[in-house]
Amino acid sequence: MKLSKIGHLKMVVHRPIKGTIKGCTIKHDGDQWYAVFSVEQAIGATPVHPSTKTVGIDMGITSYATLSTGEQIANPRIYRSTEQQIKEAHRRLSRRKQGSHRRARAKRALTRLYRKVRHRRQDFLHKASRQLVNQYGMLVFEALQIPNMTARPKLKPAEAPAPLQGSNSGTAAAVTHYLPNGAAAKGGLNKSILDAAWGRFITLCACKAEEAGGMAVKVAPQQTSQLCSGCGVLVPKDLSERWHSCPTCGAELDRDENAALNILRRYELHGPIRERKKRKATRKVVGVGSAPQRSFPSKKGADHCRSPRL
């Protein structure tokens, strides 16, 4: 590879480059370097997917994905399986002296662990999405709001704050006490949700389906796990309950499979929902151009100058 102002560099071409190269980005990741090429490739007619099957997919943690057909994709728990090694690497790094060679080696070891987790997750997401796209022409997901699902729980202040007696002044200062809000358990759930990378998986399925002639759509996620897929009756259940049992029609099936059937039926009855476009945050910047500027004569000559200093 020849780069301007750098020269020739040796590299490993792990896959053939198709199309015309338009740009190159050099990426540094720990002790490794990558060359990312942007190419332009002509695309022919839109292909037609060989399958006309439609499937509802419910994303979860116990099982990564449950299909409306009853099939399940196991959750590999990529980060969880390497979490202990990462903690030990962090402890080893914290004990090293700043600026030493041993600290540099410990930092490279920690970087390799994080890179391994990232590559393993990416490999799993690509293989799982390819398997679904090859098998089904229409994939139906829930429009999950992952930032809201992984938000920190709100504080629960006590009703009557207990006063604190001062030792020297003798005055009482009110200290607000808070009740347990389940932040520790919610933190573990948030870590598992982010480890699953549902948003990235749905994006890969949509890209691969479009390229193969299929389609990936989203439906509203409200109460897909609570409604009965057999009769439509609302059956409330906690997150810990993994089995759906309807007292009205007697339906007995897995909770995630029941949700996948509701997702598929919701698409058949109401169709996909429209994605809301994210509004860009606009902030008024006070600076050059924000205040009216003083006008100066536009005539050219020795007696006229546009500079306010002269």
Short mmCIF file of C-alpha atoms in Angstrom, two decimals:
data_model
loop_
_atom_site.label_atom_id
_atom_site.label_comp_id
_atom_site.label_asym_id
_atom_site.label_seq_id
_atom_site.Cartn_x
_atom_site.Cartn_y
_atom_site.Cartn_z
CA MET A 1 0.00 0.00 0.00
CA LYS A 2 1.35 3.41 -0.98
CA LEU A 3 0.30 6.46 1.04
CA SER A 4 1.12 10.05 0.22
CA LYS A 5 3.85 11.62 2.39
CA ILE A 6 4.48 8.21 3.99
CA GLY A 7 5.51 5.82 1.23
CA HIS A 8 5.04 2.07 0.76
CA LEU A 9 3.72 -0.06 3.64
CA LYS A 10 3.29 -3.81 3.90
CA MET A 11 -0.17 -5.05 4.82
CA VAL A 12 -2.19 -8.26 4.96
CA VAL A 13 -5.14 -8.21 2.55
CA HIS A 14 -7.59 -10.45 4.41
CA ARG A 15 -10.34 -10.06 1.79
CA PRO A 16 -10.37 -9.07 -1.90
CA ILE A 17 -11.19 -5.43 -2.62
CA LYS A 18 -14.14 -5.05 -4.97
CA GLY A 19 -14.81 -1.77 -6.71
CA THR A 20 -12.85 1.44 -7.19
CA ILE A 21 -10.94 2.71 -4.15
CA LYS A 22 -11.98 6.27 -3.29
CA GLY A 23 -10.33 6.77 0.08
CA CYS A 24 -8.30 5.16 2.83
CA THR A 25 -8.42 5.61 6.61
CA ILE A 26 -5.62 4.42 8.89
CA LYS A 27 -6.91 3.16 12.23
CA HIS A 28 -4.79 2.49 15.33
CA ASP A 29 -6.16 -0.04 17.81
CA GLY A 30 -3.78 -0.82 20.67
CA ASP A 31 -0.70 -2.44 19.16
CA GLN A 32 -2.33 -3.03 15.76
CA TRP A 33 -2.91 -0.86 12.71
CA TYR A 34 -5.71 -1.19 10.17
CA ALA A 35 -6.29 0.27 6.71
CA VAL A 36 -9.98 0.89 5.99
CA PHE A 37 -10.78 1.46 2.30
CA SER A 38 -13.84 3.26 0.95
CA VAL A 39 -14.78 1.86 -2.45
CA GLU A 40 -17.34 2.63 -5.12
CA GLN A 41 -19.09 -0.37 -6.61
CA ALA A 42 -21.82 -0.54 -9.23
CA ILE A 43 -24.99 -2.32 -8.08
CA GLY A 44 -27.22 -4.02 -10.60
CA ALA A 45 -30.92 -4.70 -10.41
CA THR A 46 -32.47 -5.23 -6.98
CA PRO A 47 -32.48 -8.97 -6.26
CA VAL A 48 -35.59 -10.87 -5.25
CA HIS A 49 -35.39 -12.85 -2.03
CA PRO A 50 -36.04 -16.57 -2.64
CA SER A 51 -38.15 -16.88 0.51
CA THR A 52 -41.51 -15.22 1.22
CA LYS A 53 -41.64 -16.25 4.88
CA THR A 54 -42.25 -13.66 7.58
CA VAL A 55 -40.97 -14.18 11.12
CA GLY A 56 -41.35 -12.23 14.35
CA ILE A 57 -38.21 -11.92 16.48
CA ASP A 58 -38.15 -11.13 20.19
CA MET A 59 -34.77 -9.99 21.55
CA GLY A 60 -33.83 -11.09 25.06
CA ILE A 61 -31.07 -11.97 27.49
CA THR A 62 -31.93 -15.50 28.60
CA SER A 63 -32.02 -16.44 24.92
CA TYR A 64 -30.55 -13.91 22.53
CA ALA A 65 -33.43 -14.10 20.05
CA THR A 66 -36.65 -16.13 20.00
CA LEU A 67 -38.49 -16.60 16.70
CA SER A 68 -42.22 -16.91 16.24
CA THR A 69 -41.57 -20.43 14.91
CA GLY A 70 -40.30 -21.50 18.34
CA GLU A 71 -36.60 -21.52 17.42
CA GLN A 72 -34.13 -19.82 19.74
CA ILE A 73 -30.66 -18.33 19.30
CA ALA A 74 -28.51 -18.87 22.38
CA ASN A 75 -26.97 -15.83 24.04
CA PRO A 76 -23.15 -16.16 23.92
CA ARG A 77 -22.64 -13.51 26.68
CA ILE A 78 -19.39 -12.35 25.12
CA TYR A 79 -18.39 -9.77 27.72
CA ARG A 80 -19.62 -11.79 30.68
CA SER A 81 -17.40 -14.73 29.73
CA THR A 82 -14.31 -12.47 29.68
CA GLU A 83 -15.28 -10.12 32.52
CA GLN A 84 -13.11 -11.80 35.16
CA GLN A 85 -10.02 -11.62 32.94
CA ILE A 86 -10.70 -7.93 32.27
CA LYS A 87 -11.01 -7.20 36.00
CA GLU A 88 -7.69 -8.91 36.70
CA ALA A 89 -6.05 -6.97 33.87
CA HIS A 90 -7.37 -3.70 35.35
CA ARG A 91 -5.96 -4.58 38.78
CA ARG A 92 -2.60 -5.47 37.24
CA LEU A 93 -2.55 -2.16 35.37
CA SER A 94 -3.38 -0.13 38.49
CA ARG A 95 -0.43 -1.63 40.38
CA ARG A 96 2.13 -0.63 37.75
CA LYS A 97 4.16 2.56 38.06
CA GLN A 98 3.22 5.48 35.84
CA GLY A 99 5.44 5.70 32.75
CA SER A 100 7.12 2.31 33.25
CA HIS A 101 7.57 -0.39 30.63
CA ARG A 102 5.62 -2.88 32.75
CA ARG A 103 2.62 -0.51 32.78
CA ALA A 104 2.83 -0.24 29.00
CA ARG A 105 2.79 -4.03 28.70
CA ALA A 106 -0.18 -4.29 31.09
CA LYS A 107 -2.04 -1.66 29.07
CA ARG A 108 -1.43 -3.56 25.83
CA ALA A 109 -2.72 -6.77 27.45
CA LEU A 110 -5.90 -5.00 28.58
CA THR A 111 -6.38 -3.54 25.10
CA ARG A 112 -6.07 -7.01 23.56
CA LEU A 113 -8.80 -8.33 25.86
CA TYR A 114 -11.21 -5.56 24.91
CA ARG A 115 -10.39 -6.06 21.21
CA LYS A 116 -11.02 -9.80 21.55
CA VAL A 117 -14.43 -9.16 23.11
CA ARG A 118 -15.32 -6.67 20.38
CA HIS A 119 -14.26 -8.99 17.56
CA ARG A 120 -16.05 -11.99 19.04
CA ARG A 121 -19.27 -10.01 19.40
CA GLN A 122 -18.99 -8.68 15.85
CA ASP A 123 -18.39 -12.18 14.51
CA PHE A 124 -21.45 -13.55 16.32
CA LEU A 125 -23.70 -10.70 15.15
CA HIS A 126 -22.67 -11.13 11.51
CA LYS A 127 -23.20 -14.91 11.54
CA ALA A 128 -26.56 -14.76 13.34
CA SER A 129 -27.91 -11.98 11.10
CA ARG A 130 -26.76 -13.81 7.96
CA GLN A 131 -28.50 -17.00 9.09
CA LEU A 132 -31.82 -15.17 9.60
CA VAL A 133 -31.60 -13.23 6.33
CA ASN A 134 -30.90 -16.36 4.30
CA GLN A 135 -33.87 -18.16 5.83
CA TYR A 136 -36.60 -15.48 5.92
CA GLY A 137 -37.60 -12.73 3.52
CA MET A 138 -39.29 -10.49 6.11
CA LEU A 139 -37.88 -9.90 9.61
CA VAL A 140 -40.08 -8.16 12.19
CA PHE A 141 -38.47 -6.63 15.30
CA GLU A 142 -39.59 -4.45 18.16
CA ALA A 143 -38.73 -0.75 18.08
CA LEU A 144 -36.68 -0.96 21.28
CA GLN A 145 -35.61 2.23 23.06
CA ILE A 146 -32.30 0.88 24.38
CA PRO A 147 -31.12 4.18 25.98
CA ASN A 148 -34.33 4.26 28.03
CA MET A 149 -34.03 0.57 28.93
CA THR A 150 -30.49 1.05 30.27
CA ALA A 151 -31.17 4.30 32.13
CA ARG A 152 -30.15 4.64 35.77
CA PRO A 153 -33.05 4.21 38.24
CA LYS A 154 -34.30 7.34 39.94
CA LEU A 155 -33.49 8.10 43.56
CA LYS A 156 -36.12 7.42 46.24
CA PRO A 157 -35.84 10.01 49.01
CA ALA A 158 -37.29 9.14 52.40
CA GLU A 159 -40.47 10.95 53.45
CA ALA A 160 -39.09 12.39 56.71
CA PRO A 161 -35.38 13.37 56.58
CA ALA A 162 -33.60 12.70 59.86
CA PRO A 163 -31.91 15.76 61.44
CA LEU A 164 -28.20 15.62 62.21
CA GLN A 165 -27.05 17.20 65.50
CA GLY A 166 -23.88 19.29 65.25
CA SER A 167 -21.18 18.40 67.76
CA ASN A 168 -19.80 21.95 68.28
CA SER A 169 -22.44 24.44 67.23
CA GLY A 170 -25.42 22.49 68.56
CA THR A 171 -27.53 23.37 65.51
CA ALA A 172 -29.46 20.74 63.58
CA ALA A 173 -28.73 20.23 59.87
CA ALA A 174 -31.21 18.23 57.78
CA VAL A 175 -29.69 15.31 55.81
CA THR A 176 -31.78 13.67 53.09
CA HIS A 177 -31.95 9.90 53.33
CA TYR A 178 -32.72 7.68 50.36
CA LEU A 179 -34.48 4.35 50.17
CA PRO A 180 -33.06 1.36 48.22
CA ASN A 181 -33.97 1.73 44.54
CA GLY A 182 -32.44 -1.47 43.11
CA ALA A 183 -29.56 0.32 41.40
CA ALA A 184 -27.17 -2.63 41.86
CA ALA A 185 -29.52 -5.13 40.22
CA LYS A 186 -30.38 -2.64 37.47
CA GLY A 187 -26.67 -2.13 36.81
CA GLY A 188 -26.19 -5.84 36.17
CA LEU A 189 -29.21 -5.90 33.86
CA ASN A 190 -27.92 -2.86 31.95
CA LYS A 191 -24.54 -4.55 31.48
CA SER A 192 -26.21 -7.65 30.01
CA ILE A 193 -28.37 -5.54 27.68
CA LEU A 194 -25.39 -3.58 26.37
CA ASP A 195 -23.38 -6.79 26.02
CA ALA A 196 -26.10 -8.23 23.77
CA ALA A 197 -25.87 -5.27 21.32
CA TRP A 198 -29.46 -5.53 20.11
CA GLY A 199 -29.31 -2.28 18.14
CA ARG A 200 -26.25 -3.38 16.18
CA PHE A 201 -27.85 -6.75 15.45
CA ILE A 202 -31.05 -5.18 14.08
CA THR A 203 -28.99 -2.80 11.93
CA LEU A 204 -26.97 -5.66 10.45
CA CYS A 205 -30.16 -7.62 9.72
CA ALA A 206 -31.66 -4.60 7.95
CA CYS A 207 -28.54 -4.05 5.81
CA LYS A 208 -28.16 -7.70 4.85
CA ALA A 209 -31.89 -8.08 4.13
CA GLU A 210 -31.90 -5.04 1.83
CA GLU A 211 -28.90 -6.41 -0.06
CA ALA A 212 -30.55 -9.84 -0.42
CA GLY A 213 -33.91 -8.46 -1.58
CA GLY A 214 -35.69 -8.88 1.76
CA MET A 215 -36.82 -6.40 4.38
CA ALA A 216 -36.51 -5.78 8.13
CA VAL A 217 -39.26 -3.75 9.83
CA LYS A 218 -40.18 -2.68 13.36
CA VAL A 219 -43.43 -2.65 15.31
CA ALA A 220 -44.50 -1.02 18.56
CA PRO A 221 -43.05 -2.88 21.58
CA GLN A 222 -45.82 -2.08 24.09
CA GLN A 223 -47.06 -5.16 26.05
CA THR A 224 -45.83 -7.78 23.60
CA SER A 225 -44.83 -10.00 26.54
CA GLN A 226 -48.01 -9.36 28.54
CA LEU A 227 -50.65 -10.02 25.89
CA CYS A 228 -51.69 -13.58 25.14
CA SER A 229 -50.90 -14.64 21.60
CA GLY A 230 -53.89 -17.00 21.60
CA CYS A 231 -56.79 -14.80 22.69
CA GLY A 232 -55.29 -11.32 23.16
CA VAL A 233 -56.09 -11.07 26.89
CA LEU A 234 -53.68 -9.08 29.04
CA VAL A 235 -51.82 -11.44 31.42
CA PRO A 236 -49.54 -9.35 33.69
CA LYS A 237 -46.28 -10.99 34.70
CA ASP A 238 -42.96 -9.93 36.21
CA LEU A 239 -39.68 -10.05 34.37
CA SER A 240 -38.66 -13.09 36.42
CA GLU A 241 -41.61 -15.13 35.07
CA ARG A 242 -40.34 -16.92 31.97
CA TRP A 243 -43.48 -18.95 31.20
CA HIS A 244 -46.75 -17.65 29.76
CA SER A 245 -49.91 -19.26 31.12
CA CYS A 246 -53.24 -17.78 30.02
CA PRO A 247 -56.19 -18.39 32.39
CA THR A 248 -58.71 -17.56 29.63
CA CYS A 249 -57.76 -19.76 26.67
CA GLY A 250 -55.31 -22.08 28.46
CA ALA A 251 -52.33 -21.21 26.24
CA GLU A 252 -49.06 -22.58 27.66
CA LEU A 253 -45.78 -21.54 26.01
CA ASP A 254 -42.50 -19.76 26.62
CA ARG A 255 -42.73 -16.06 27.43
CA ASP A 256 -40.36 -15.00 24.63
CA GLU A 257 -42.12 -17.19 22.05
CA ASN A 258 -45.43 -15.62 23.07
CA ALA A 259 -43.88 -12.16 22.54
CA ALA A 260 -42.53 -13.17 19.12
CA LEU A 261 -45.99 -14.32 18.03
CA ASN A 262 -47.48 -11.00 19.18
CA ILE A 263 -44.80 -9.11 17.24
CA LEU A 264 -45.63 -11.03 14.07
CA ARG A 265 -49.40 -10.54 14.52
CA ARG A 266 -48.98 -6.83 15.22
CA TYR A 267 -47.16 -6.44 11.92
CA GLU A 268 -49.82 -8.39 10.02
CA LEU A 269 -52.64 -6.28 11.52
CA HIS A 270 -51.15 -2.80 11.75
CA GLY A 271 -48.00 -2.88 9.63
CA PRO A 272 -44.63 -1.36 10.56
CA ILE A 273 -44.28 1.86 12.50
CA ARG A 274 -42.59 4.91 11.08
CA GLU A 275 -39.20 5.69 12.52
CA ARG A 276 -38.93 9.14 14.02
CA LYS A 277 -36.06 11.13 12.64
CA LYS A 278 -33.60 12.19 15.30
CA ARG A 279 -33.52 15.93 15.61
CA LYS A 280 -30.06 17.40 15.67
CA ALA A 281 -29.34 19.43 18.77
CA THR A 282 -28.97 23.06 17.73
CA ARG A 283 -27.17 25.38 20.08
CA LYS A 284 -26.82 29.10 19.55
CA VAL A 285 -23.15 30.01 19.55
CA VAL A 286 -22.26 33.55 20.50
CA GLY A 287 -19.18 34.66 18.66
CA VAL A 288 -18.16 35.82 15.23
CA GLY A 289 -21.22 36.65 13.18
CA SER A 290 -23.67 36.61 16.09
CA ALA A 291 -23.69 40.42 16.50
CA PRO A 292 -24.21 43.03 13.78
CA GLN A 293 -20.90 44.15 12.31
CA ARG A 294 -19.92 47.74 11.61
CA SER A 295 -20.11 48.62 7.94
CA PHE A 296 -17.25 50.36 6.17
CA PRO A 297 -16.99 52.05 2.79
CA SER A 298 -16.59 49.65 -0.08
CA LYS A 299 -14.82 52.04 -2.41
CA LYS A 300 -11.22 51.27 -3.14
CA GLY A 301 -8.61 53.95 -2.80
CA ALA A 302 -6.03 55.50 -0.56
CA ASP A 303 -8.62 57.49 1.42
CA HIS A 304 -10.84 54.51 2.15
CA CYS A 305 -9.84 51.45 4.16
CA ARG A 306 -11.96 48.52 5.39
CA SER A 307 -9.88 47.98 8.53
CA PRO A 308 -11.38 49.56 11.67
CA ARG A 309 -7.89 50.05 13.15
CA LEU A 310 -6.74 52.54 10.52
#
